[in-house]
Coordinates of C-alpha atoms in Angstrom, one line a residue:
Chain A
M50 CA -51.1 76.7 -12.2
A51 CA -50.4 75.3 -8.9
A52 CA -47.2 73.2 -8.7
R53 CA -46.9 69.6 -9.2
E54 CA -43.8 68.5 -7.6
L55 CA -42.6 65.4 -5.5
V56 CA -40.7 66.5 -2.2
V57 CA -38.5 63.6 -1.0
L58 CA -38.8 63.3 2.8
G59 CA -36.6 60.2 3.2
T60 CA -34.8 57.7 1.0
A61 CA -33.6 54.9 3.4
S62 CA -34.6 51.3 3.4
Q63 CA -34.6 49.4 6.6
A64 CA -32.2 51.6 8.7
P65 CA -31.8 55.4 8.6
T66 CA -28.3 56.7 8.1
R67 CA -26.8 60.1 9.2
Y68 CA -28.0 61.5 5.7
R69 CA -31.0 59.4 5.1
N70 CA -34.3 59.5 6.8
H71 CA -36.6 56.5 6.5
N72 CA -38.9 56.6 3.4
G73 CA -41.5 59.5 2.8
Y74 CA -42.6 61.2 -0.3
F75 CA -45.0 64.0 -0.6
L76 CA -46.4 64.6 -4.0
R77 CA -47.9 68.2 -4.4
W78 CA -50.6 68.1 -7.2
D79 CA -52.4 71.3 -7.5
G80 CA -54.7 71.5 -4.5
E81 CA -54.0 67.9 -3.5
G82 CA -51.1 66.7 -1.3
V83 CA -50.4 63.0 -1.3
L84 CA -48.0 61.4 1.2
F85 CA -46.5 58.1 0.3
D86 CA -45.1 55.5 2.7
P87 CA -44.5 57.8 5.7
G88 CA -41.6 56.2 7.4
E89 CA -40.6 57.1 11.2
G90 CA -39.6 60.8 11.4
T91 CA -41.7 61.9 8.5
Q92 CA -43.5 64.3 10.8
R93 CA -40.0 66.0 11.1
Q94 CA -38.9 65.7 7.6
L95 CA -42.2 67.6 6.7
V96 CA -41.0 70.5 9.0
L97 CA -37.6 70.4 7.4
A98 CA -38.9 70.3 3.8
G99 CA -41.3 73.2 4.8
V100 CA -44.3 71.2 4.0
A101 CA -47.4 71.8 6.0
A102 CA -48.8 68.7 7.5
S103 CA -52.2 70.4 6.6
S104 CA -51.6 70.0 3.0
I105 CA -51.9 66.4 3.3
T106 CA -55.2 65.2 1.7
R107 CA -54.4 61.6 1.1
I108 CA -51.8 58.9 2.5
C109 CA -50.9 55.9 0.5
V110 CA -49.0 53.1 2.1
T111 CA -47.6 50.3 0.1
H112 CA -47.0 47.8 3.0
F113 CA -46.5 47.7 6.8
H114 CA -42.9 47.0 7.1
G115 CA -41.8 49.7 9.5
D116 CA -39.7 51.8 7.3
H117 CA -42.9 52.5 5.3
C118 CA -45.5 53.1 8.0
L119 CA -44.0 53.9 11.3
G120 CA -44.4 57.6 10.6
L121 CA -48.1 57.5 10.1
P122 CA -49.0 58.0 13.8
G123 CA -46.8 61.2 14.0
V124 CA -48.2 62.7 10.8
L125 CA -51.8 62.0 11.8
A126 CA -50.9 63.6 15.1
R127 CA -49.6 66.6 13.6
M128 CA -52.5 67.1 11.5
A129 CA -54.8 67.0 14.7
L130 CA -52.5 69.3 16.4
D131 CA -52.7 71.6 13.4
H132 CA -56.6 71.6 13.5
V133 CA -57.0 69.9 10.1
A134 CA -60.9 69.8 9.9
R135 CA -61.4 67.9 6.8
P136 CA -60.9 64.0 6.6
V137 CA -57.8 62.4 5.3
D138 CA -58.0 59.4 3.0
V139 CA -55.8 56.6 3.6
Y140 CA -55.2 53.9 1.4
F141 CA -53.3 50.7 2.3
P142 CA -53.2 46.8 1.4
A143 CA -56.2 45.2 3.3
A144 CA -53.9 42.6 4.6
G145 CA -52.2 45.1 6.8
A146 CA -55.3 46.3 8.3
V147 CA -54.2 45.2 11.8
Y148 CA -51.1 47.2 11.7
F149 CA -53.0 50.3 10.3
D150 CA -55.4 50.0 13.3
R151 CA -52.6 49.9 15.7
L152 CA -50.8 52.7 13.9
R153 CA -53.9 55.1 13.9
L154 CA -54.3 54.7 17.5
A155 CA -50.8 54.2 18.6
S156 CA -50.9 57.1 21.4
V157 CA -53.0 58.9 23.6
A158 CA -54.6 61.9 21.8
E159 CA -57.1 64.5 22.9
R160 CA -57.8 65.4 19.3
R161 CA -57.7 63.2 16.4
V162 CA -57.9 63.9 12.6
T163 CA -60.8 62.2 11.0
V164 CA -59.3 59.2 9.0
R165 CA -61.1 57.7 6.1
A166 CA -59.6 54.2 5.9
H167 CA -59.4 52.5 2.4
P168 CA -58.2 49.0 2.8
V169 CA -57.5 47.8 -0.7
R170 CA -57.6 44.2 -1.6
N171 CA -56.9 43.5 -5.1
G172 CA -56.1 46.9 -6.5
G173 CA -57.8 48.8 -9.0
V174 CA -59.2 52.1 -9.2
V175 CA -59.4 53.1 -5.5
A176 CA -60.2 56.9 -6.1
G177 CA -61.8 58.4 -9.2
A178 CA -62.3 62.2 -8.3
P179 CA -60.4 65.0 -10.2
P180 CA -57.9 65.9 -10.4
F181 CA -56.6 62.3 -11.0
R182 CA -57.5 58.6 -10.6
L183 CA -55.6 56.7 -8.0
V184 CA -54.9 53.1 -8.9
G185 CA -53.4 50.5 -6.6
T186 CA -51.8 47.6 -8.1
P187 CA -50.1 44.5 -6.1
L188 CA -46.5 44.0 -6.1
D189 CA -44.4 40.9 -5.2
H190 CA -42.6 41.7 -1.9
R191 CA -42.0 39.6 1.3
T192 CA -45.2 41.0 2.6
T193 CA -48.6 42.2 0.7
A194 CA -47.5 45.3 -0.9
I195 CA -49.5 47.6 -3.3
G196 CA -48.0 50.1 -5.6
W197 CA -49.7 53.2 -6.6
R198 CA -50.3 55.3 -9.6
L199 CA -51.9 58.7 -10.2
E200 CA -53.5 59.2 -13.7
E201 CA -54.7 62.5 -14.9
P202 CA -56.9 61.9 -17.8
D203 CA -56.3 63.6 -21.0
G204 CA -58.1 66.9 -21.3
V205 CA -57.9 70.4 -22.8
R206 CA -56.2 73.5 -22.2
V207 CA -58.4 76.6 -22.6
L208 CA -56.8 79.4 -24.7
P209 CA -57.6 82.7 -23.2
D210 CA -57.4 84.6 -26.3
R211 CA -59.8 82.4 -28.2
L212 CA -62.2 82.6 -25.3
E213 CA -61.7 86.5 -25.7
A214 CA -62.1 86.5 -29.5
L215 CA -65.5 84.7 -29.1
G216 CA -66.8 86.9 -26.2
V217 CA -66.9 84.1 -23.7
R218 CA -66.5 85.7 -20.4
G219 CA -67.2 85.3 -16.6
P220 CA -69.7 82.6 -15.7
A221 CA -70.0 81.5 -19.6
V222 CA -66.5 80.0 -19.1
G223 CA -67.5 77.7 -16.5
E224 CA -70.7 76.7 -18.4
L225 CA -68.7 76.0 -21.4
L226 CA -66.1 73.8 -19.6
A227 CA -68.8 71.9 -17.6
S228 CA -71.2 71.1 -20.5
G229 CA -68.9 71.2 -23.5
S230 CA -70.5 74.3 -25.2
V231 CA -72.3 77.6 -24.4
T232 CA -74.4 80.2 -26.2
V233 CA -72.9 83.6 -26.4
G234 CA -74.6 86.5 -28.5
G235 CA -76.8 84.0 -30.1
R236 CA -73.9 81.6 -31.4
A237 CA -73.0 78.3 -29.7
V238 CA -69.4 78.0 -28.8
R239 CA -67.8 74.6 -28.5
V240 CA -65.2 73.8 -26.0
G241 CA -62.9 72.6 -29.1
E242 CA -63.1 76.0 -30.5
V243 CA -61.3 77.7 -27.6
S244 CA -58.9 74.9 -26.3
E245 CA -56.3 72.7 -27.4
P246 CA -55.8 69.1 -26.3
R247 CA -53.6 68.5 -23.3
R248 CA -52.2 65.2 -22.1
G249 CA -52.7 64.1 -18.5
Q250 CA -49.8 63.5 -16.2
T251 CA -49.1 60.2 -14.5
V252 CA -46.9 59.4 -11.5
A253 CA -46.0 55.9 -10.6
F254 CA -44.9 54.7 -7.1
V255 CA -43.3 51.3 -7.1
M256 CA -42.0 49.8 -3.9
D257 CA -41.1 47.4 -2.5
T258 CA -41.1 44.6 -4.9
R259 CA -39.3 42.2 -7.0
W260 CA -39.6 42.5 -10.8
C261 CA -43.3 41.7 -11.5
D262 CA -46.1 42.4 -13.9
G263 CA -47.6 44.8 -11.5
A264 CA -44.7 47.1 -11.4
L265 CA -44.7 47.1 -15.1
S266 CA -48.4 48.2 -15.1
L267 CA -47.7 50.8 -12.7
A268 CA -45.0 52.2 -14.6
D269 CA -46.6 52.1 -18.1
G270 CA -45.9 55.5 -19.7
A271 CA -45.6 57.2 -16.5
D272 CA -44.4 60.8 -16.5
L273 CA -42.5 60.2 -13.2
L274 CA -41.8 56.9 -11.9
V275 CA -40.7 56.7 -8.3
C276 CA -39.1 53.4 -7.8
E277 CA -37.2 51.5 -5.1
A278 CA -33.8 50.5 -5.9
T279 CA -32.5 49.0 -2.7
F280 CA -29.3 47.2 -4.2
L281 CA -26.8 47.3 -6.9
S282 CA -26.5 44.5 -9.5
S283 CA -22.9 45.9 -10.1
A284 CA -22.2 44.9 -6.5
G285 CA -23.2 41.5 -6.9
E286 CA -26.5 41.9 -5.2
D287 CA -29.2 40.4 -7.5
G288 CA -29.5 37.4 -5.3
L289 CA -29.9 39.6 -2.2
A290 CA -32.5 41.8 -4.0
D291 CA -34.5 38.5 -5.0
V292 CA -34.4 37.0 -1.8
S293 CA -35.6 40.1 0.0
G294 CA -38.1 41.0 -2.5
H295 CA -36.4 44.2 -3.7
L296 CA -34.9 45.5 -7.0
T297 CA -31.5 46.6 -7.9
A298 CA -30.9 50.0 -9.9
A299 CA -30.3 48.0 -13.1
Q300 CA -33.7 46.4 -12.7
A301 CA -35.4 49.7 -11.8
A302 CA -33.9 51.2 -15.0
R303 CA -35.0 48.2 -17.2
L304 CA -38.6 48.5 -15.6
A305 CA -38.5 52.2 -16.6
R306 CA -37.4 51.5 -20.0
Q307 CA -39.7 48.4 -20.7
A308 CA -42.7 50.5 -19.4
G309 CA -42.0 53.6 -21.4
A310 CA -41.6 55.8 -18.3
R311 CA -40.4 59.3 -19.1
R312 CA -38.3 59.9 -16.0
L313 CA -37.0 57.7 -13.2
V314 CA -36.4 58.6 -9.8
L315 CA -34.5 55.9 -7.7
T316 CA -34.7 55.7 -4.0
H317 CA -35.1 53.3 -0.9
F318 CA -31.3 52.8 -0.9
S319 CA -29.7 50.2 1.4
Q320 CA -27.3 51.8 4.0
R321 CA -24.7 49.7 2.2
H322 CA -24.2 52.2 -0.3
P323 CA -24.0 55.6 1.3
D324 CA -23.2 57.4 -2.2
E325 CA -26.3 57.6 -4.4
Q326 CA -24.5 58.2 -7.4
A327 CA -23.6 54.4 -7.7
F328 CA -27.3 53.7 -8.1
V329 CA -27.6 56.6 -11.1
D330 CA -24.3 55.0 -12.7
E331 CA -25.6 51.7 -12.9
A332 CA -29.1 52.9 -14.2
R333 CA -28.3 55.6 -16.6
P334 CA -26.7 53.2 -19.3
I335 CA -30.2 51.5 -19.3
F336 CA -32.5 54.5 -18.8
P337 CA -30.7 57.9 -19.1
A338 CA -33.6 60.0 -17.6
T339 CA -32.6 58.8 -14.0
T340 CA -31.8 60.5 -11.0
A341 CA -31.5 59.5 -7.6
A342 CA -33.6 60.9 -4.9
R343 CA -32.1 62.6 -1.8
D344 CA -33.7 63.7 1.2
L345 CA -35.4 67.0 1.2
A346 CA -34.9 67.3 -2.6
V347 CA -37.8 68.6 -4.8
V348 CA -38.4 66.8 -8.2
P349 CA -40.7 68.9 -10.5
L350 CA -43.0 66.8 -12.8
P351 CA -41.7 66.6 -16.3
R352 CA -43.6 69.1 -18.7
R353 CA -46.7 67.3 -20.3
R354 CA -46.1 65.2 -23.4
P355 CA -47.2 67.0 -26.4
A356 CA -50.8 66.2 -27.3
P357 CA -51.6 63.7 -30.0
G358 CA -51.3 65.5 -33.5
A359 CA -49.7 68.7 -31.7
Chain B
M716 CA -14.6 52.6 35.1
A717 CA -17.2 52.8 32.3
A718 CA -18.8 56.0 31.7
R719 CA -22.1 57.2 33.0
E720 CA -23.5 59.9 30.9
L721 CA -26.6 61.3 29.4
V722 CA -26.9 61.3 25.6
V723 CA -29.6 63.6 24.7
L724 CA -31.5 62.4 21.7
G725 CA -34.3 65.0 21.4
T726 CA -35.6 67.9 23.2
A727 CA -39.0 68.9 21.7
S728 CA -42.3 68.7 23.5
Q729 CA -45.5 68.3 21.1
A730 CA -43.9 69.1 17.7
P731 CA -40.4 68.7 16.5
T732 CA -38.4 71.7 15.1
R733 CA -35.7 72.0 12.7
Y734 CA -33.3 71.8 15.4
R735 CA -35.2 69.6 18.1
N736 CA -36.2 66.1 17.5
H737 CA -38.9 64.9 19.8
N738 CA -38.0 63.5 23.2
G739 CA -35.5 60.8 23.8
Y740 CA -32.6 60.3 26.4
F741 CA -30.2 57.5 26.6
L742 CA -28.5 57.1 30.0
R743 CA -25.2 55.2 29.8
W744 CA -24.6 53.7 33.3
D745 CA -21.6 51.2 33.4
G746 CA -23.0 48.2 31.3
E747 CA -26.5 49.4 31.3
G748 CA -28.3 51.6 28.6
V749 CA -31.6 53.1 29.5
L750 CA -33.6 54.7 27.1
F751 CA -36.3 57.2 28.4
D752 CA -39.2 58.3 26.4
P753 CA -38.4 57.2 23.0
G754 CA -40.3 60.0 20.6
E755 CA -40.6 59.6 17.0
G756 CA -37.1 59.6 15.1
T757 CA -35.2 58.3 18.3
Q758 CA -34.0 55.4 16.0
R759 CA -32.4 57.9 13.7
Q760 CA -31.2 60.1 16.6
L761 CA -29.3 57.1 17.9
V762 CA -27.5 56.9 14.8
L763 CA -26.7 60.7 14.7
A764 CA -25.5 60.3 18.4
G765 CA -23.2 57.2 17.6
V766 CA -25.3 55.0 20.2
A767 CA -25.8 51.5 19.2
A768 CA -29.2 50.2 19.6
S769 CA -28.0 47.2 20.9
S770 CA -26.5 49.0 23.9
I771 CA -30.2 49.5 25.1
T772 CA -31.0 47.3 28.2
R773 CA -34.0 49.0 29.5
I774 CA -36.6 51.5 28.2
C775 CA -38.6 53.7 30.5
V776 CA -41.7 55.4 29.1
T777 CA -43.3 58.1 31.2
H778 CA -46.6 58.1 29.4
F779 CA -48.2 57.6 26.0
H780 CA -48.5 61.0 24.5
G781 CA -47.1 60.7 21.0
D782 CA -43.9 62.7 21.7
H783 CA -42.9 60.3 24.3
C784 CA -43.4 56.9 22.8
L785 CA -43.8 57.1 18.9
G786 CA -40.4 56.1 18.7
L787 CA -40.7 52.7 20.6
P788 CA -41.6 50.7 17.5
G789 CA -38.6 51.8 15.6
V790 CA -36.0 51.3 18.4
L791 CA -37.4 47.7 18.9
A792 CA -37.2 47.2 15.1
R793 CA -33.6 48.3 15.0
M794 CA -32.6 46.0 18.0
A795 CA -34.0 43.1 16.2
L796 CA -32.3 44.1 12.9
D797 CA -29.2 44.2 15.1
H798 CA -29.8 40.7 16.1
V799 CA -30.0 41.7 20.0
A800 CA -30.5 38.4 21.6
R801 CA -31.0 39.3 25.2
P802 CA -34.4 40.6 26.2
V803 CA -35.0 44.5 26.8
D804 CA -36.9 45.6 29.9
V805 CA -39.9 47.9 29.2
Y806 CA -41.4 49.9 31.9
F807 CA -44.4 52.0 31.3
P808 CA -47.6 53.2 33.2
A809 CA -50.1 50.1 33.2
A810 CA -52.8 52.6 32.3
G811 CA -51.1 52.9 28.9
A812 CA -50.9 49.1 28.3
V813 CA -53.2 49.3 25.3
Y814 CA -51.0 51.7 23.5
F815 CA -47.8 49.9 24.6
D816 CA -49.4 46.7 22.9
R817 CA -50.1 48.4 19.7
L818 CA -46.5 50.0 19.6
R819 CA -44.6 46.9 20.0
L820 CA -46.4 45.2 17.4
A821 CA -47.1 48.2 15.2
S822 CA -45.6 47.0 11.8
V823 CA -44.7 43.7 9.9
A824 CA -41.6 42.1 11.2
E825 CA -39.7 38.8 10.4
R826 CA -37.6 39.0 13.6
R827 CA -38.6 40.8 17.0
V828 CA -36.3 41.5 20.1
T829 CA -37.6 39.7 23.2
V830 CA -39.6 42.4 25.4
R831 CA -40.1 42.0 29.1
A832 CA -43.0 44.3 29.6
H833 CA -43.2 45.8 33.1
P834 CA -46.5 47.7 33.4
V835 CA -46.3 50.0 36.5
R836 CA -49.4 50.8 38.4
N837 CA -48.6 52.6 41.4
G838 CA -45.0 53.2 41.3
G839 CA -42.4 51.9 43.8
V840 CA -39.3 50.0 43.2
V841 CA -39.8 48.2 39.8
A842 CA -36.2 46.7 39.4
G843 CA -33.9 46.1 42.2
A844 CA -30.8 44.4 40.6
P845 CA -27.4 46.0 40.5
P846 CA -26.2 48.4 39.5
F847 CA -28.9 50.5 40.6
R848 CA -32.7 50.4 41.9
L849 CA -35.2 51.6 39.4
V850 CA -38.0 53.7 41.1
G851 CA -41.2 54.7 39.4
T852 CA -43.4 57.4 40.8
P853 CA -46.7 58.9 39.5
L854 CA -46.8 62.3 38.2
D855 CA -49.5 64.8 37.6
H856 CA -50.2 65.2 33.8
R857 CA -53.1 65.3 31.6
T858 CA -52.8 61.3 31.1
T859 CA -51.2 58.8 33.6
A860 CA -47.6 59.7 33.9
I861 CA -44.9 58.0 35.9
G862 CA -41.5 59.7 36.5
W863 CA -38.4 57.6 37.0
R864 CA -35.6 57.5 39.4
L865 CA -32.3 55.4 39.1
E866 CA -30.6 55.0 42.7
E867 CA -27.4 53.5 43.2
P868 CA -26.9 52.4 46.7
D869 CA -24.0 53.7 48.7
G870 CA -21.0 51.4 48.7
V871 CA -17.4 51.3 49.1
R872 CA -14.4 52.2 46.9
V873 CA -11.7 49.4 47.0
L874 CA -8.3 51.1 47.5
P875 CA -5.7 49.0 45.5
D876 CA -2.7 49.9 47.4
R877 CA -4.4 48.8 50.7
L878 CA -5.1 45.4 49.0
E879 CA -1.7 45.2 48.0
A880 CA -0.1 46.1 51.3
L881 CA -2.4 43.2 53.1
G882 CA -1.5 40.8 50.3
V883 CA -5.0 40.4 48.9
R884 CA -4.7 39.3 45.3
G885 CA -6.6 37.3 42.6
P886 CA -9.6 35.5 43.8
A887 CA -9.4 36.8 47.3
V888 CA -10.4 40.1 46.2
G889 CA -13.7 38.8 44.8
E890 CA -14.3 36.8 48.1
L891 CA -13.6 39.7 50.2
L892 CA -16.0 42.0 48.3
A893 CA -18.8 39.3 48.2
S894 CA -18.5 38.3 51.9
G895 CA -17.1 41.1 53.5
S896 CA -13.9 39.5 54.5
V897 CA -11.3 37.1 53.4
T898 CA -8.5 35.4 55.2
V899 CA -4.9 35.9 53.8
G900 CA -2.0 34.4 55.3
G901 CA -3.8 33.4 58.4
R902 CA -5.1 36.9 59.0
A903 CA -8.9 37.8 58.4
V904 CA -9.1 41.2 56.2
R905 CA -12.3 43.0 56.3
V906 CA -13.5 45.0 53.6
G907 CA -13.4 48.0 55.7
E908 CA -9.6 47.8 55.9
V909 CA -9.0 48.1 52.1
S910 CA -11.8 50.5 51.1
E911 CA -13.4 54.0 51.7
P912 CA -17.1 54.8 51.5
R913 CA -18.4 55.9 48.3
R914 CA -21.9 57.5 47.7
G915 CA -24.1 56.0 45.2
Q916 CA -25.2 58.4 42.4
T917 CA -29.0 59.1 41.4
V918 CA -30.5 60.2 38.2
A919 CA -34.1 61.5 38.3
F920 CA -36.2 61.8 35.1
V921 CA -39.3 64.0 35.7
M922 CA -41.6 64.7 32.8
D923 CA -44.4 65.4 32.0
T924 CA -46.1 66.9 35.2
R925 CA -47.3 69.8 37.0
W926 CA -45.6 70.5 40.3
C927 CA -46.3 67.7 42.5
D928 CA -45.2 65.7 45.6
G929 CA -44.2 62.9 42.9
A930 CA -41.7 65.0 41.3
L931 CA -40.3 66.2 44.3
S932 CA -39.7 62.7 45.6
L933 CA -38.3 61.7 42.3
A934 CA -35.9 64.7 42.4
D935 CA -34.9 64.2 46.1
G936 CA -31.0 64.8 46.3
A937 CA -30.6 63.6 43.0
D938 CA -27.1 64.1 41.4
L939 CA -28.6 64.7 37.9
L940 CA -32.3 65.8 37.5
V941 CA -33.4 65.8 34.0
C942 CA -36.9 67.8 34.1
E943 CA -39.3 69.1 31.7
A944 CA -39.6 72.9 31.3
T945 CA -42.0 73.2 28.6
F946 CA -42.8 76.8 29.4
L947 CA -41.6 80.1 30.6
S948 CA -43.1 81.9 33.5
S949 CA -41.4 85.1 32.2
A950 CA -43.4 84.8 29.2
G951 CA -46.6 84.8 31.3
E952 CA -47.0 81.0 30.7
D953 CA -47.8 79.8 34.2
G954 CA -51.5 79.3 33.4
L955 CA -50.8 77.6 30.0
A956 CA -48.5 75.2 32.0
D957 CA -51.0 74.4 34.6
V958 CA -53.8 73.8 32.2
S959 CA -51.7 71.6 30.2
G960 CA -49.9 69.7 32.9
H961 CA -46.5 71.0 32.4
L962 CA -43.8 73.2 34.4
T963 CA -42.2 76.1 33.6
A964 CA -38.5 76.5 33.8
A965 CA -38.8 78.5 37.1
Q966 CA -40.9 75.7 38.6
A967 CA -38.3 73.2 37.3
A968 CA -35.5 75.1 39.1
R969 CA -37.5 75.5 42.4
L970 CA -38.3 71.7 42.2
A971 CA -34.4 71.3 42.0
R972 CA -33.8 73.7 44.8
Q973 CA -36.5 72.2 47.3
A974 CA -35.4 68.8 46.2
G975 CA -31.8 69.3 46.9
A976 CA -30.8 68.1 43.7
R977 CA -27.2 68.9 42.5
R978 CA -27.5 69.4 38.8
L979 CA -30.5 70.4 36.6
V980 CA -30.9 69.7 33.0
L981 CA -34.0 71.3 31.3
T982 CA -35.8 70.0 28.4
H983 CA -39.0 69.1 26.5
F984 CA -39.2 72.6 25.2
S985 CA -42.2 74.2 23.6
Q986 CA -41.6 75.1 19.9
R987 CA -42.8 78.7 21.0
H988 CA -39.2 79.3 22.5
P989 CA -36.6 78.5 19.9
D990 CA -33.8 79.5 21.9
E991 CA -33.1 77.1 24.9
Q992 CA -31.1 80.1 26.6
A993 CA -34.3 81.7 27.7
F994 CA -34.9 78.5 30.0
V995 CA -31.6 78.8 31.4
D996 CA -31.9 82.5 32.2
E997 CA -35.1 82.0 33.9
A998 CA -33.9 78.9 36.0
R999 CA -30.5 80.0 37.0
P1000 CA -31.2 82.8 39.5
I1001 CA -33.3 80.1 41.3
F1002 CA -31.1 77.1 40.9
P1003 CA -27.6 78.0 39.5
A1004 CA -26.4 74.5 38.3
T1005 CA -28.9 74.5 35.5
T1006 CA -28.3 73.8 31.8
A1007 CA -30.5 73.3 29.0
A1008 CA -30.5 70.1 27.0
R1009 CA -29.5 70.1 23.5
D1010 CA -30.2 67.5 20.7
L1011 CA -27.1 65.1 20.8
A1012 CA -25.4 66.8 23.5
V1013 CA -23.9 64.4 26.1
V1014 CA -24.1 65.5 29.7
P1015 CA -21.7 63.6 32.2
L1016 CA -22.9 62.6 35.4
P1017 CA -21.5 64.8 38.2
R1018 CA -18.8 63.6 40.3
R1019 CA -20.0 61.4 43.2
R1020 CA -20.9 63.5 46.5
P1021 CA -18.1 63.0 49.0
A1022 CA -18.9 60.1 51.4
P1023 CA -20.1 61.0 55.0
G1024 CA -17.1 61.9 57.1
A1025 CA -14.7 62.0 54.2

């Protein structure tokens, strides 16, 4: 099975630092590659992370503050340079369409990648095709922002030894998976006989926002919750977080706990706090399965939850 | 006297590499700071180089290919974030005004720095105020491009021991410099009695272009010539350079020699050539005073040429 992992491209809010590029997150999910919030410099961070721009199939932008979108022109330019022939789907808040239109045509280009623009107004399921559903949900920031959630439906894991035992081979396997049953040697084999239930995986991407129902809904039961934690409650920044439309590490941890997420990755750190450990230290007493994102780190998705009854 | 130096922020053409950010050059010139061709990531390169965005007084863009301009929004955003109150002058080819307009408003911002836009149509002197004249000259690229030249007029160096000997002190010094003479103790002192001639300095910035008269005119007698050298003649890339509107290192060296430049800094390297030394090796037999720019290097301006008759 192909890798499912989060490649962290940048972790800085507002101003980049020596050690933190502006935001950028690449989620590798089987044959898909979803880029979230490409801040300035994402094009080069992809090079440093060893991620080919051609592996990007979708781009999700939460909002149009510069640290979340100014890398978009460079990423699209790089995809064109690399002769990506298929279209790339870009999802963004409809309220920011004017910025999107400027960004996609921000410089002279002799060749452009085909962009399928998906301005999202009120959230909901914005892409339903396998291997996942993509859901957008409004957040509560200083400008219109939409968080994103990738949901893989629960399904089945095919057991090769059962297939073999029942003589299901070659094209019959495909037919079985597509239609739920196949006749082999005069006997109808049902998919349930050669498989076991498998839980789908969910990744939620919450930034930038105050505490809100939308954030909770995005994070609900997520296997991996990537969440902004710009500030620290322990540094007395709850008020600053609120007025600027952000979360503290403690709030992000409470969000993960209340939503029943399985793992929390904090990111989008203020330059006030050069050491990410401070964010982890604040969050872990509330939600132990917390790590802090670091530029160019790779975070694998947690193993699937056991299927019901397994 | 304040420093005059070139801070190299990035040296990559087209695609950034592990070791080369996209273009970006900051020329510190006494109280002025001129940023040339801010490619994507310039905002962070400024941090890495220790250059405050607030020290930028002017921005000169040669053309609107992405590698020369996509860093503009981030630089302007950073200046706003840093509460720069004075306006910043931005010079660019008028033919690219549509891109400039998109870039300056590419993202949501609650605060913006005041931009004085100077679209330049046919070149000429675009700013005449001390400490230098700024001259734009059209180049020959695949899209409209304008090279830049900063010229300091020849002047005088005041000799403190001569001032002292003639009793010129305090406000009388200012009057002497402003008007050319001052009366001290009943005697008229002329500026020539207390000074010696001093040659002005010139920096030329040539990119992107094929060999052309404009490039020669920009480089004419320059103390420091910063010139693109995307390709290598020694690698058989003359044809590639021509078709893509670029120079090879050998051509840049011939340009420096023919124009009577004093020092040549090569940059804007193709990712085909990871080692900058290849560019230097090709150029030095033609123009010995050549160096290759490296990201975050600082290049001081050469000492002034001796004044005529000195």
